[in-house]
Amino acid sequence: MKALVYNGSRDVTVKDVPDARIEQPTDVLVRITTTNICGSDLHMYEGRTDLEPGMVLGHENMGEVVEVGSGVTRTQVGDMVCLPFNIGCGFCRNCEDGLTGYCLTVNPDPNMAGAAYGFAGMGPFWGGQAELLRVPFGDFNCLRLPDDAREKENDYVMLSDIFPTGWHCTRLADMRAGDSMVVYGAGPVGLMAAYSAMIQGASQVMVVDRHPDRLKLAEQIGAIAVDDSKGDPVEQVLELTRGKGADKGCECVGYQAHDPQGTEDAAMTMNNLVKSVRFTGHIGVVGIFLPQDPGAPDELARNGKIAFDQGLAWFKGQKIGNGQANVKAYNRQLRDLIHMGRATPSWIVSHELPLSQAPEAYRNFDARDEGWTKVLLKPGMTA
Amino acid sequence: MKALVYNGSRDVTVKDVPDARIEQPTDVLVRITTTNICGSDLHMYEGRTDLEPGMVLGHENMGEVVEVGSGVTRTQVGDMVCLPFNIGCGFCRNCEDGLTGYCLTVNPDPNMAGAAYGFAGMGPFWGGQAELLRVPFGDFNCLRLPDDAREKENDYVMLSDIFPTGWHCTRLADMRAGDSMVVYGAGPVGLMAAYSAMIQGASQVMVVDRHPDRLKLAEQIGAIAVDDSKGDPVEQVLELTRGKGADKGCECVGYQAHDPQGTEDAAMTMNNLVKSVRFTGHIGVVGIFLPQDPGAPDELARNGKIAFDQGLAWFKGQKIGNGQANVKAYNRQLRDLIHMGRATPSWIVSHELPLSQAPEAYRNFDARDEGWTKVLLKPGMTA
Amino acid sequence: MKALVYNGSRDVTVKDVPDARIEQPTDVLVRITTTNICGSDLHMYEGRTDLEPGMVLGHENMGEVVEVGSGVTRTQVGDMVCLPFNIGCGFCRNCEDGLTGYCLTVNPDPNMAGAAYGFAGMGPFWGGQAELLRVPFGDFNCLRLPDDAREKENDYVMLSDIFPTGWHCTRLADMRAGDSMVVYGAGPVGLMAAYSAMIQGASQVMVVDRHPDRLKLAEQIGAIAVDDSKGDPVEQVLELTRGKGADKGCECVGYQAHDPQGTEDAAMTMNNLVKSVRFTGHIGVVGIFLPQDPGAPDELARNGKIAFDQGLAWFKGQKIGNGQANVKAYNRQLRDLIHMGRATPSWIVSHELPLSQAPEAYRNFDARDEGWTKVLLKPGMTA
Amino acid sequence: MKALVYNGSRDVTVKDVPDARIEQPTDVLVRITTTNICGSDLHMYEGRTDLEPGMVLGHENMGEVVEVGSGVTRTQVGDMVCLPFNIGCGFCRNCEDGLTGYCLTVNPDPNMAGAAYGFAGMGPFWGGQAELLRVPFGDFNCLRLPDDAREKENDYVMLSDIFPTGWHCTRLADMRAGDSMVVYGAGPVGLMAAYSAMIQGASQVMVVDRHPDRLKLAEQIGAIAVDDSKGDPVEQVLELTRGKGADKGCECVGYQAHDPQGTEDAAMTMNNLVKSVRFTGHIGVVGIFLPQDPGAPDELARNGKIAFDQGLAWFKGQKIGNGQANVKAYNRQLRDLIHMGRATPSWIVSHELPLSQAPEAYRNFDARDEGWTKVLLKPGMTA
């Protein structure tokens, strides 16, 4: 089959690899119809992880079931399904608690919790930027889609990662209807966090970023754009909230946070959130932070640490929730919102391309070229 | 009236001051029968805060109502009451949400949330290490005690602070029955956190400290003592939990954390907790951290920051809850547990002294003299 | 002052009564600017309660503060405020738990929990269908409104009862974003429940009723109208939910439920809900049920009992939450939604009338005259 | 293999039947070491269900894994496991939400939710009162036990049903530490509800029954025995709670409730609970109620209905949670409590018998013979 293979830093190619296939009785095999490029793919693309050459990338996948193992009960050939980026077993303690992002079974590393497709450190599972994808524990991991799956494909594919990830951030922040919310970062995940907040009845959603195209997308869903290149974002947020700060906050940037001048400071958004969120407020953190980051600019960051404003966070009585989304905790309900016409997360899609054009798309996306917000690859599309 | 007055660093005296009295229609006046010395009193005693000389200390208070204002409805002269250390109004947004530690009304500083008796930065309210105490918003702040109030006085007085504070820590950590719990710090608050965990059905409670007398008190309630002077506490906790880490953790030390050799490191317990608690676990933090600490040993700490292991905390998907206890959120239910004989927090009391001996007690307690675990002052006791 | 006084069954008049005034130091006096007629006023109007003649009706009130007692701290003369229909003290166990509808202090009957203005069995407090209203525990009960209070008066006045009551029903039903919801009853409260569900991100809201004007109002906010005069509502709901039933349900009718032919059956909506809601679903019940109803058609109903389908409810593992709304639990966040332009509950208002026309309005509303959906009385309006 | 087979009303025999065996790749085969007789077995034994002759009874099972299917990943031959009475698939919406008692996959009846071993209406799955048991979806349904499995076998076997069922009742009642709790029914489930309440820190647990041996067992764990043959239980509960009623209540009797004189009234315990529980209290209901009960004494009951005090329940603002326990939601944490020595539910065991004596045990248990509280069958025991 054709697949997008990682060869090394900033070097990916589409080439023939052995077909993905059923390996275990509980596996499902999916022909990919849409697979997105994610911001976290860029960490690997840029060579800042220990990903080994030869890996097939792609963890935002959807497609049609073409084969099922003998131990598969529910999923059937012909089903249109969307796959959570995290792979769970369904029976470990964390999966049972709905914490499928921290599955204790699937990742072969016994000191790790959590597995994913085509992801450094998350097990040997090939990604879906390919024609076929093997889905372990298929009954547990396949989200079946209704009969408008093809028609709303660009919406449904967002259920694989960024829509649930944005939603998760609002849940980590314990957002409730009527709350004001500040989101740091207007990339695809930040925009989805803002969108999730709107859907759940936030009274006011502020999105901090500096890219005009992204801020414009935020405004399209009724959020307030806060341009941090035009002044201290904390002060802007305080002004918008009568000096109190937002009720809740979302971190959607992660360890590569940098100021408008480009200086990297992994603590920047976290400390700004502590200041931007009111006494007793909650902060959700889905931007990625890493336990080690050998390429980081300073000693603290190399050890995964940040100079965190614990004194102020404690003083304000804030709660902080961290970590990747447990996609399965949300993907059913978000699917239903899409199906009933109450959510259309595809509004951020900027490009739909055949798989063959993936290398070029990686280049453009990595360069943060204007307008390259979200790229969808369609393995079945002819170039 | 007689009161314990702060004169300056390590200088307190019992002397005559003007009687506390009803100042507002909603005030209640209480004759103090028991008032404790708290570990946080020592921060002020040691002169590491901006407390002004002349303040009467004491925020763990209980006594008998001797007068009520014209706007007081429920509380009656003769009632035995215990007073939460935090003073709430009962009608601001935070008080209504049960976040009485962050009242938006009582503290005259408009940029602050929260007030307390005899406490630096928490408003001008005199403490209760005195014969009389003025209680603002008396109906809201007085917890009425049942007819065994005198008999169980040493238990009930714990409702003013440390029992609810320890309990709060387990709630911040979202402890559930069956969980394993690790508590860093076996001071009075840490012991109460451990006790709270036991009462709520923890399967296993580990308490990390190095003082033999404190570790012994932990063992008396069925907790497992972890002596960090005998080896890395993280490794000990991992060993006790089959390598997984505890389900939940409690920070009951705060910014003056130091290793067994005495080297202060404000990040130490926090980072140990991140390592000691399992993937997806929660951590409650009631040990005090300050936004500024001018007397701290290094630049980070002086600005209230710590070198926090955000990478690992994010990677493990942990949640962290910070801040002082909202005493009123728990004091009724804990009172009922005491009344029904299901809780006896007085097991940690080491000394009961007349108010006149308070200066001496401060000296001993500040020196961490062996056996000075918890001191109760009894203004009505004759020396 | 002028006030709408209950004289007896279907007999109300607007006449001069002694001015409402400050009676306790914690009272606030409000000049009413808008006061609504509520469906529950009709129970009293129709003489099916033990309300004594001479009572001033009206529990949906808003206005301007004209005087405050000496024990009032926050509320100030000139504030525009909206008053929850239930009166709480702010310091009893229930008020502290946010259950202000079940205050243990305000109602002088020691066997009762809960008090209200102008309401049978809820204490001696005069209602607000008058020029002035005395508000006990004013700081606790007055919701201050922002500077658009006059401009959005018809929205804000809904915070006194029906908007929070509809919202409460969705909370009793534990509605979550993405859920499907069925609401029985499209009166003002049912419409507000449907509206609340939409704001919180329901994927599908179905409203069961038979009055075309009400069903049309439901459709205006995106809900699906289910006309029970055109067929079994249970079957219609099952059809709309692929045979599964709705995720959650709301009962907004109460004990006077009757079929399209007018036969009263207090169990009808409850049992229909049990059938309309899926296995493990939740049902909120804000429609009023009474412990005694001497005028009821049968023995069971006279004793406040219904022939309830407990077998099916148990078998399906359903949860049921009952009771009047604790208005203060929601009115801040709903105020913020109105203020930020995210909610406009005034869409159901059909009439704005001067107080003098109240008797006529009662007649029309009681007759369920077409188009009399919601009547707002404006004491300051000249006829 | 030997198994206890249902032949018809009050007729069970132990005889040879075909061995249970692996039928699906995801199955696990268990050699039963302990299997209990449950009160709900008696409904079937007495012939009041539509159970077909030939069924093997037994849904409280534990044993050793002797074979696993090709699609089983975690469970291994030799593991000691306890099986939840309800059989879940692990991937349907309800299982994912932790509602494994309402699995949408396992029961072949498409209008049903939930499956169980050896149970009328819960699918064709043979029970475990036999030498071998087939466990569908074995990885999901097998709870692995630690190395003290044999030593604490009589405790661990309670994880199959009654300990989690009693615990579930306290969760449905939303019990919190410090609450007072009233439990109606001191059968094995009621005793486990009381025990669960104690473990979670109830301040006061009252158990209503009339059998002296059961009330004595309640007192052994610190509960207060309320003998309803000695006076109205509601009045006794009110007296024990200063007239307020218990904070929370548990229904552990079900549709065959009857008064001390033996008159059956399915509404009795429910209505007593509404009266025994305070305003705003919650009630959990795990006693079984059936949608149809053809053998019931009156018309209402035959249709699964009860004359429920909805008026009073609504007026008091109570919440009611119904249904069978989702065993997997609790069995890990309860296992940990047993393992760590914090729970020993075996205190209620009255008999340990070989499987061959099962028919006799059924007779004694059905006759409610004094002292036959809980019978454990040991297929490996020689008579």
PDB file of C-alpha atoms in Angstrom, chain D residues 128-248:
ATOM      1  CA  GLY D 128     -21.853 -20.852  37.955  1.00  0.00           C
ATOM      2  CA  GLN D 129     -23.444 -23.176  40.492  1.00  0.00           C
ATOM      3  CA  ALA D 130     -21.468 -25.742  38.572  1.00  0.00           C
ATOM      4  CA  GLU D 131     -17.937 -26.966  38.133  1.00  0.00           C
ATOM      5  CA  LEU D 132     -17.183 -24.774  35.121  1.00  0.00           C
ATOM      6  CA  LEU D 133     -18.327 -21.395  33.845  1.00  0.00           C
ATOM      7  CA  ARG D 134     -17.978 -19.837  30.423  1.00  0.00           C
ATOM      8  CA  VAL D 135     -17.202 -16.128  30.734  1.00  0.00           C
ATOM      9  CA  PRO D 136     -17.953 -14.084  27.589  1.00  0.00           C
ATOM     10  CA  PHE D 137     -15.667 -11.124  26.836  1.00  0.00           C
ATOM     11  CA  GLY D 138     -13.301 -12.575  29.359  1.00  0.00           C
ATOM     12  CA  ASP D 139     -10.729  -9.796  29.504  1.00  0.00           C
ATOM     13  CA  PHE D 140     -13.472  -7.342  30.321  1.00  0.00           C
ATOM     14  CA  ASN D 141     -15.396  -9.488  32.784  1.00  0.00           C
ATOM     15  CA  CYS D 142     -12.674 -11.245  34.780  1.00  0.00           C
ATOM     16  CA  LEU D 143     -11.517  -9.372  37.860  1.00  0.00           C
ATOM     17  CA  ARG D 144      -8.083 -10.697  38.660  1.00  0.00           C
ATOM     18  CA  LEU D 145      -7.401 -11.323  42.340  1.00  0.00           C
ATOM     19  CA  PRO D 146      -4.108 -10.948  44.175  1.00  0.00           C
ATOM     20  CA  ASP D 147      -2.122 -13.734  45.776  1.00  0.00           C
ATOM     21  CA  ASP D 148      -4.317 -13.889  48.861  1.00  0.00           C
ATOM     22  CA  ALA D 149      -7.242 -14.988  46.687  1.00  0.00           C
ATOM     23  CA  ARG D 150      -7.541 -18.426  48.278  1.00  0.00           C
ATOM     24  CA  GLU D 151      -7.007 -17.204  51.799  1.00  0.00           C
ATOM     25  CA  LYS D 152      -9.689 -14.495  51.549  1.00  0.00           C
ATOM     26  CA  GLU D 153     -11.908 -16.387  49.156  1.00  0.00           C
ATOM     27  CA  ASN D 154     -15.091 -15.821  51.166  1.00  0.00           C
ATOM     28  CA  ASP D 155     -14.454 -12.082  51.075  1.00  0.00           C
ATOM     29  CA  TYR D 156     -13.492 -11.840  47.420  1.00  0.00           C
ATOM     30  CA  VAL D 157     -16.476 -13.860  46.233  1.00  0.00           C
ATOM     31  CA  MET D 158     -18.702 -11.082  47.584  1.00  0.00           C
ATOM     32  CA  LEU D 159     -17.302  -8.875  44.791  1.00  0.00           C
ATOM     33  CA  SER D 160     -19.464 -10.774  42.318  1.00  0.00           C
ATOM     34  CA  ASP D 161     -22.667  -9.164  43.480  1.00  0.00           C
ATOM     35  CA  ILE D 162     -23.758  -8.222  46.958  1.00  0.00           C
ATOM     36  CA  PHE D 163     -20.846  -6.065  48.103  1.00  0.00           C
ATOM     37  CA  PRO D 164     -20.889  -3.948  44.914  1.00  0.00           C
ATOM     38  CA  THR D 165     -24.701  -3.981  44.970  1.00  0.00           C
ATOM     39  CA  GLY D 166     -24.814  -2.629  48.502  1.00  0.00           C
ATOM     40  CA  TRP D 167     -22.120  -0.119  47.598  1.00  0.00           C
ATOM     41  CA  HIS D 168     -24.032   0.897  44.468  1.00  0.00           C
ATOM     42  CA  CYS D 169     -27.026   1.685  46.613  1.00  0.00           C
ATOM     43  CA  THR D 170     -24.993   4.168  48.634  1.00  0.00           C
ATOM     44  CA  ARG D 171     -23.735   5.729  45.391  1.00  0.00           C
ATOM     45  CA  LEU D 172     -27.221   5.984  43.957  1.00  0.00           C
ATOM     46  CA  ALA D 173     -28.068   7.736  47.226  1.00  0.00           C
ATOM     47  CA  ASP D 174     -25.029   9.978  46.720  1.00  0.00           C
ATOM     48  CA  MET D 175     -23.830   9.266  50.233  1.00  0.00           C
ATOM     49  CA  ARG D 176     -20.994  11.445  51.485  1.00  0.00           C
ATOM     50  CA  ALA D 177     -18.801  11.108  54.510  1.00  0.00           C
ATOM     51  CA  GLY D 178     -20.570  12.583  57.516  1.00  0.00           C
ATOM     52  CA  ASP D 179     -24.060  11.747  56.257  1.00  0.00           C
ATOM     53  CA  SER D 180     -26.622   9.827  58.221  1.00  0.00           C
ATOM     54  CA  MET D 181     -28.030   6.890  56.280  1.00  0.00           C
ATOM     55  CA  VAL D 182     -31.116   4.731  56.665  1.00  0.00           C
ATOM     56  CA  VAL D 183     -31.201   1.315  55.002  1.00  0.00           C
ATOM     57  CA  TYR D 184     -34.488  -0.523  54.567  1.00  0.00           C
ATOM     58  CA  GLY D 185     -33.846  -4.264  54.587  1.00  0.00           C
ATOM     59  CA  ALA D 186     -31.146  -6.201  56.454  1.00  0.00           C
ATOM     60  CA  GLY D 187     -30.785  -9.081  54.030  1.00  0.00           C
ATOM     61  CA  PRO D 188     -27.320  -9.635  52.581  1.00  0.00           C
ATOM     62  CA  VAL D 189     -27.647  -6.632  50.242  1.00  0.00           C
ATOM     63  CA  GLY D 190     -28.983  -4.309  52.901  1.00  0.00           C
ATOM     64  CA  LEU D 191     -26.195  -5.359  55.247  1.00  0.00           C
ATOM     65  CA  MET D 192     -23.665  -4.643  52.514  1.00  0.00           C
ATOM     66  CA  ALA D 193     -25.228  -1.220  51.917  1.00  0.00           C
ATOM     67  CA  ALA D 194     -24.865  -0.484  55.620  1.00  0.00           C
ATOM     68  CA  TYR D 195     -21.292  -1.780  55.588  1.00  0.00           C
ATOM     69  CA  SER D 196     -20.492   0.334  52.525  1.00  0.00           C
ATOM     70  CA  ALA D 197     -21.873   3.400  54.242  1.00  0.00           C
ATOM     71  CA  MET D 198     -19.687   2.755  57.281  1.00  0.00           C
ATOM     72  CA  ILE D 199     -16.575   2.314  55.147  1.00  0.00           C
ATOM     73  CA  GLN D 200     -17.236   5.596  53.358  1.00  0.00           C
ATOM     74  CA  GLY D 201     -17.556   7.533  56.593  1.00  0.00           C
ATOM     75  CA  ALA D 202     -21.261   7.796  57.333  1.00  0.00           C
ATOM     76  CA  SER D 203     -21.801   9.452  60.683  1.00  0.00           C
ATOM     77  CA  GLN D 204     -24.800   7.257  61.479  1.00  0.00           C
ATOM     78  CA  VAL D 205     -26.242   4.169  59.792  1.00  0.00           C
ATOM     79  CA  MET D 206     -29.712   2.900  60.681  1.00  0.00           C
ATOM     80  CA  VAL D 207     -30.918  -0.464  59.388  1.00  0.00           C
ATOM     81  CA  VAL D 208     -34.622  -1.303  59.348  1.00  0.00           C
ATOM     82  CA  ASP D 209     -35.710  -4.940  59.527  1.00  0.00           C
ATOM     83  CA  ARG D 210     -37.415  -7.319  61.919  1.00  0.00           C
ATOM     84  CA  HIS D 211     -35.295 -10.485  61.889  1.00  0.00           C
ATOM     85  CA  PRO D 212     -33.202 -10.524  65.086  1.00  0.00           C
ATOM     86  CA  ASP D 213     -30.304 -12.412  63.487  1.00  0.00           C
ATOM     87  CA  ARG D 214     -30.008  -9.887  60.684  1.00  0.00           C
ATOM     88  CA  LEU D 215     -30.351  -6.887  62.970  1.00  0.00           C
ATOM     89  CA  LYS D 216     -27.593  -8.376  65.092  1.00  0.00           C
ATOM     90  CA  LEU D 217     -25.312  -8.603  62.062  1.00  0.00           C
ATOM     91  CA  ALA D 218     -26.031  -4.929  61.387  1.00  0.00           C
ATOM     92  CA  GLU D 219     -25.041  -4.000  64.907  1.00  0.00           C
ATOM     93  CA  GLN D 220     -21.800  -5.941  64.544  1.00  0.00           C
ATOM     94  CA  ILE D 221     -20.553  -3.342  62.063  1.00  0.00           C
ATOM     95  CA  GLY D 222     -21.642  -0.369  64.150  1.00  0.00           C
ATOM     96  CA  ALA D 223     -25.042   0.274  62.596  1.00  0.00           C
ATOM     97  CA  ILE D 224     -28.160   1.069  64.625  1.00  0.00           C
ATOM     98  CA  ALA D 225     -30.836  -1.624  64.412  1.00  0.00           C
ATOM     99  CA  VAL D 226     -34.383  -0.349  63.842  1.00  0.00           C
ATOM    100  CA  ASP D 227     -36.932  -3.102  64.461  1.00  0.00           C
ATOM    101  CA  ASP D 228     -40.077  -2.301  62.504  1.00  0.00           C
ATOM    102  CA  SER D 229     -42.042  -4.980  64.309  1.00  0.00           C
ATOM    103  CA  LYS D 230     -41.695  -2.858  67.437  1.00  0.00           C
ATOM    104  CA  GLY D 231     -43.126   0.381  65.997  1.00  0.00           C
ATOM    105  CA  ASP D 232     -43.351   2.607  62.961  1.00  0.00           C
ATOM    106  CA  PRO D 233     -39.857   2.672  61.429  1.00  0.00           C
ATOM    107  CA  VAL D 234     -40.362   6.202  60.089  1.00  0.00           C
ATOM    108  CA  GLU D 235     -40.968   7.526  63.567  1.00  0.00           C
ATOM    109  CA  GLN D 236     -37.978   5.644  64.897  1.00  0.00           C
ATOM    110  CA  VAL D 237     -35.757   7.116  62.211  1.00  0.00           C
ATOM    111  CA  LEU D 238     -37.086  10.625  62.803  1.00  0.00           C
ATOM    112  CA  GLU D 239     -36.413  10.240  66.488  1.00  0.00           C
ATOM    113  CA  LEU D 240     -32.836   9.164  65.824  1.00  0.00           C
ATOM    114  CA  THR D 241     -32.296  12.208  63.586  1.00  0.00           C
ATOM    115  CA  ARG D 242     -33.751  14.995  65.695  1.00  0.00           C
ATOM    116  CA  GLY D 243     -36.928  14.992  63.620  1.00  0.00           C
ATOM    117  CA  LYS D 244     -35.111  15.855  60.392  1.00  0.00           C
ATOM    118  CA  GLY D 245     -34.881  12.434  58.748  1.00  0.00           C
ATOM    119  CA  ALA D 246     -31.781  10.718  57.485  1.00  0.00           C
ATOM    120  CA  ASP D 247     -29.622  12.507  54.945  1.00  0.00           C
ATOM    121  CA  LYS D 248     -29.758   9.575  52.559  1.00  0.00           C
TER     122      LYS D 248
END
